[in-house]
Amino acid sequence: MTQALVIRGLSKRFGGLRAVQDVSFTVQENETVALIGPNGAGKTTSFNLITGFHRPDSGSVSAFGLDITGLKPHDICAHGLARTFQVAKPFGAMTVLDNVMTGAFLRDKHAAVAREKAREAIEFVGLSAREKTAAKDLTTIDQRRLEMARALATQPRLLLLDEVMAGLNPSEIDQAVALIGKLSQRGLTIVIVEHVMRAIMAVARHIVVLDHGQKIAEGTPKQIVENPEVVRAYLGSYVHPATSGAS
């Protein structure tokens, strides 16, 4: 299996704070991997290091065989890595279509082609009916969908999703899980940061756990929920439905 993402010894300090310390993990192509841990564990900082928003103090990031450590975000995106943000950042006054076209222009400089690609992404995430709506007028879940559509319009090979289910109700979480499942079925490699554990258990084949900037465990969902250190640091009383007898 091809390695889509290889993280080796990644570290980052902000003053006296060790945000990420010697983190290593590998993501295989067409795999969905979850990055979990308490608030402040270093998950979003890791995303920022992978996607070029911060430069690591040490360590390396390789994607699809190319060392991308320290490259600019737009160059990393051009190499096939796209991301969403923990706080949705649309261009509020622009329509949904125009927002997604900004992503499509990465690959297609002609407006007509970019518009077609943008509409494909909008349809995929279920926003076609809101195409002409200003982004600032969207609901929380639709802003999350817009973030995802804009990332998809760059035609990525690897998609990094940062808490796309934050603030959603249970029904909306189910919709988001279904959408991530569709992305996986299309062959997209996904790395997801998320706190909604039932969603993580539904979508991820492999989980990496961070705490205080360090990797404390990784493995299958079953291995993670049974790991005493992970339970102590993060999961607490969480019990996977499959192991609790719940239907």
Coordinates of C-alpha atoms in Angstrom, one line a residue:
M1 CA 0.0 0.0 0.0
T2 CA 1.3 3.5 -0.9
Q3 CA 2.2 5.9 1.9
A4 CA 0.2 9.1 1.5
L5 CA 1.6 10.9 4.5
V6 CA 4.7 10.2 6.6
I7 CA 5.3 12.3 9.7
R8 CA 8.7 11.9 11.4
G9 CA 9.8 13.5 14.7
L10 CA 7.6 16.5 14.2
S11 CA 8.1 19.2 16.9
K12 CA 7.0 22.8 17.5
R13 CA 7.4 25.3 20.3
F14 CA 5.7 28.6 20.9
G15 CA 7.9 30.3 23.4
G16 CA 8.0 28.0 26.4
L17 CA 5.1 25.9 25.3
R18 CA 5.9 22.5 23.6
A19 CA 2.8 22.3 21.3
V20 CA 4.0 19.2 19.4
Q21 CA 6.9 17.0 20.5
D22 CA 8.6 14.3 18.5
V23 CA 5.3 13.1 16.8
S24 CA 5.5 10.4 14.2
F25 CA 2.9 8.5 12.3
T26 CA 2.1 7.2 8.8
V27 CA -1.1 7.4 6.8
Q28 CA -1.6 4.9 3.9
E29 CA -3.3 5.9 0.7
N30 CA -7.1 5.5 0.7
E31 CA -7.1 5.2 4.5
T32 CA -9.1 7.3 7.0
V33 CA -7.1 8.1 10.1
A34 CA -8.3 10.0 13.2
L35 CA -6.1 12.3 15.3
I36 CA -7.7 12.6 18.7
G37 CA -6.8 13.9 22.2
P38 CA -7.8 16.5 24.8
N39 CA -8.0 20.2 24.1
G40 CA -4.5 21.6 23.7
A41 CA -3.1 18.2 22.8
G42 CA -1.5 19.5 19.6
K43 CA -3.9 18.3 17.0
T44 CA -4.6 21.5 15.2
T45 CA -0.9 22.5 15.5
S46 CA 0.0 19.2 13.8
F47 CA -2.4 20.1 11.0
N48 CA -0.8 23.5 10.7
L49 CA 2.6 22.0 10.5
I50 CA 1.5 19.4 7.9
T51 CA -0.2 22.1 5.7
G52 CA 2.5 24.8 5.9
F53 CA 0.8 27.3 8.2
H54 CA 3.6 26.8 10.7
R55 CA 7.2 25.7 10.1
P56 CA 8.3 22.8 12.4
D57 CA 11.3 23.3 14.7
S58 CA 12.4 19.8 13.8
G59 CA 11.1 16.7 12.0
S60 CA 9.7 16.2 8.6
V61 CA 6.5 15.8 6.6
S62 CA 6.4 13.8 3.4
A63 CA 3.3 13.4 1.2
F64 CA 3.1 10.9 -1.7
G65 CA 6.9 10.5 -1.7
L66 CA 7.8 14.3 -1.7
D67 CA 9.3 16.1 1.3
I68 CA 6.9 19.0 1.9
T69 CA 8.4 20.2 5.1
G70 CA 8.3 24.0 5.3
L71 CA 6.7 24.5 1.9
K72 CA 4.1 27.3 1.6
P73 CA 0.4 26.3 2.1
H74 CA -0.5 27.0 -1.5
D75 CA 2.4 24.8 -2.7
I76 CA 1.3 22.0 -0.4
C77 CA -2.3 22.3 -1.6
A78 CA -1.1 22.1 -5.2
H79 CA 0.7 18.8 -4.3
G80 CA -2.7 17.4 -3.3
L81 CA -3.3 18.2 0.3
A82 CA -6.3 20.3 1.2
R83 CA -7.8 21.1 4.6
T84 CA -10.7 22.6 6.5
F85 CA -10.5 24.8 9.5
Q86 CA -11.7 24.3 13.1
V87 CA -13.5 27.6 12.7
A88 CA -15.2 27.9 9.3
K89 CA -13.6 30.8 7.3
P90 CA -15.8 31.5 4.3
F91 CA -15.8 34.7 2.4
G92 CA -19.0 35.9 4.0
A93 CA -20.3 38.3 1.4
M94 CA -19.6 35.9 -1.5
T95 CA -22.0 33.3 -2.6
V96 CA -21.5 29.6 -2.0
L97 CA -20.6 29.1 -5.6
D98 CA -18.0 31.9 -5.6
N99 CA -16.4 30.6 -2.4
V100 CA -16.0 27.2 -3.9
M101 CA -14.7 28.6 -7.2
T102 CA -11.7 30.1 -5.2
G103 CA -10.7 26.5 -4.5
A104 CA -11.3 25.3 -8.1
F105 CA -9.0 28.1 -9.5
L106 CA -6.0 26.2 -8.1
R107 CA -6.3 23.7 -10.9
D108 CA -8.4 25.5 -13.5
K109 CA -7.7 29.1 -14.4
H110 CA -10.7 29.4 -16.8
A111 CA -13.8 30.7 -15.0
A112 CA -16.2 28.4 -16.9
V113 CA -14.2 25.2 -16.0
A114 CA -13.7 26.4 -12.4
R115 CA -17.4 27.0 -12.1
E116 CA -18.2 23.5 -13.3
K117 CA -15.7 21.9 -10.9
A118 CA -17.1 24.1 -8.1
R119 CA -20.7 23.0 -8.8
E120 CA -19.6 19.3 -8.8
A121 CA -18.1 19.8 -5.3
I122 CA -21.2 21.7 -4.1
E123 CA -23.5 19.0 -5.4
F124 CA -21.4 16.3 -3.7
V125 CA -21.7 17.9 -0.2
G126 CA -25.4 18.6 -0.7
L127 CA -25.4 22.4 -1.1
S128 CA -26.7 22.8 -4.6
A129 CA -29.9 24.5 -3.3
R130 CA -27.8 27.2 -1.5
E131 CA -25.4 27.9 -4.4
K132 CA -26.5 31.6 -4.7
T133 CA -26.7 32.1 -0.9
A134 CA -24.1 34.4 0.8
A135 CA -21.8 32.3 2.9
K136 CA -22.6 34.4 6.0
D137 CA -26.2 33.4 5.8
L138 CA -25.6 29.7 6.0
T139 CA -26.3 27.5 9.0
T140 CA -23.5 26.0 11.0
I141 CA -23.7 22.6 9.2
D142 CA -23.9 24.3 5.8
Q143 CA -20.8 26.4 6.6
R144 CA -19.0 23.1 7.4
R145 CA -20.2 21.7 4.1
L146 CA -19.0 24.8 2.3
E147 CA -15.6 24.4 3.9
M148 CA -15.5 20.8 2.7
A149 CA -16.7 21.8 -0.8
R150 CA -14.0 24.5 -1.2
A151 CA -11.3 22.0 -0.2
L152 CA -12.7 19.3 -2.5
A153 CA -12.7 21.8 -5.4
T154 CA -8.9 21.9 -5.2
Q155 CA -9.0 18.2 -6.3
P156 CA -7.0 16.8 -3.4
R157 CA -5.6 13.4 -2.9
L158 CA -5.5 13.8 0.9
L159 CA -8.1 15.8 2.9
L160 CA -7.5 17.0 6.4
L161 CA -10.7 17.7 8.3
D162 CA -10.4 19.8 11.5
E163 CA -13.4 19.3 13.8
V164 CA -16.0 19.4 11.0
M165 CA -18.7 18.1 13.4
A166 CA -18.2 20.7 16.2
G167 CA -21.5 22.4 17.1
L168 CA -23.6 19.9 15.2
N169 CA -26.6 18.1 16.6
P170 CA -26.8 14.3 16.5
S171 CA -28.8 14.2 13.2
E172 CA -26.3 16.6 11.6
I173 CA -23.4 14.5 12.9
D174 CA -24.9 11.4 11.2
Q175 CA -25.1 13.4 8.0
A176 CA -21.4 14.4 8.3
V177 CA -20.4 10.8 9.0
A178 CA -22.3 9.7 5.8
L179 CA -20.5 12.4 3.8
I180 CA -17.1 11.4 5.1
G181 CA -18.0 7.8 4.2
K182 CA -18.8 8.9 0.6
L183 CA -15.4 10.7 0.4
S184 CA -13.7 7.5 1.5
Q185 CA -15.5 5.4 -1.0
R186 CA -14.2 7.8 -3.7
G187 CA -10.7 6.7 -2.8
L188 CA -9.8 9.9 -0.9
T189 CA -7.2 9.7 1.9
I190 CA -8.6 11.4 5.0
V191 CA -7.0 12.6 8.3
I192 CA -9.7 13.8 10.7
V193 CA -9.4 15.7 14.0
E194 CA -12.6 15.2 16.0
H195 CA -14.0 15.0 19.5
V196 CA -17.2 13.2 18.6
M197 CA -16.1 9.6 19.5
R198 CA -19.1 7.8 18.0
A199 CA -18.3 9.5 14.7
I200 CA -14.6 8.6 14.9
M201 CA -15.5 5.0 15.6
A202 CA -17.7 5.0 12.5
V203 CA -15.2 6.5 10.0
A204 CA -11.6 5.7 11.1
R205 CA -9.7 2.5 10.6
H206 CA -6.7 3.8 12.5
I207 CA -6.4 6.3 15.4
V208 CA -3.5 8.4 16.6
V209 CA -3.8 9.8 20.1
L210 CA -2.0 13.0 21.3
D211 CA -1.7 14.3 24.8
H212 CA 0.3 17.4 25.8
G213 CA 1.9 17.5 22.3
Q214 CA 3.1 13.9 22.4
K215 CA 1.8 10.7 20.8
I216 CA 0.6 8.4 23.6
A217 CA -1.0 5.6 21.5
E218 CA -2.0 4.5 18.0
G219 CA -3.9 1.6 16.7
T220 CA -7.3 0.3 15.6
P221 CA -10.5 1.8 17.2
K222 CA -10.8 -1.3 19.4
Q223 CA -7.2 -1.0 20.6
I224 CA -7.6 2.6 21.4
V225 CA -10.8 2.3 23.5
E226 CA -9.2 -0.5 25.5
N227 CA -5.9 1.4 26.1
P228 CA -5.7 2.4 29.8
E229 CA -3.5 5.4 29.1
V230 CA -5.9 6.8 26.5
V231 CA -8.9 6.2 28.8
R232 CA -7.1 8.1 31.5
A233 CA -5.9 11.0 29.4
Y234 CA -9.0 11.4 27.1
L235 CA -11.8 8.9 26.8
G236 CA -12.8 8.7 30.5
S237 CA -16.0 6.7 30.7
Y238 CA -16.5 6.4 27.0
V239 CA -17.6 2.9 25.9
H240 CA -17.9 1.9 22.3
P241 CA -21.5 0.8 21.6
A242 CA -20.2 -2.4 20.0
T243 CA -18.6 -3.4 23.3
S244 CA -21.3 -2.2 25.7
G245 CA -24.2 -4.3 24.5
A246 CA -26.1 -1.3 23.2
S247 CA -28.0 -1.7 20.0

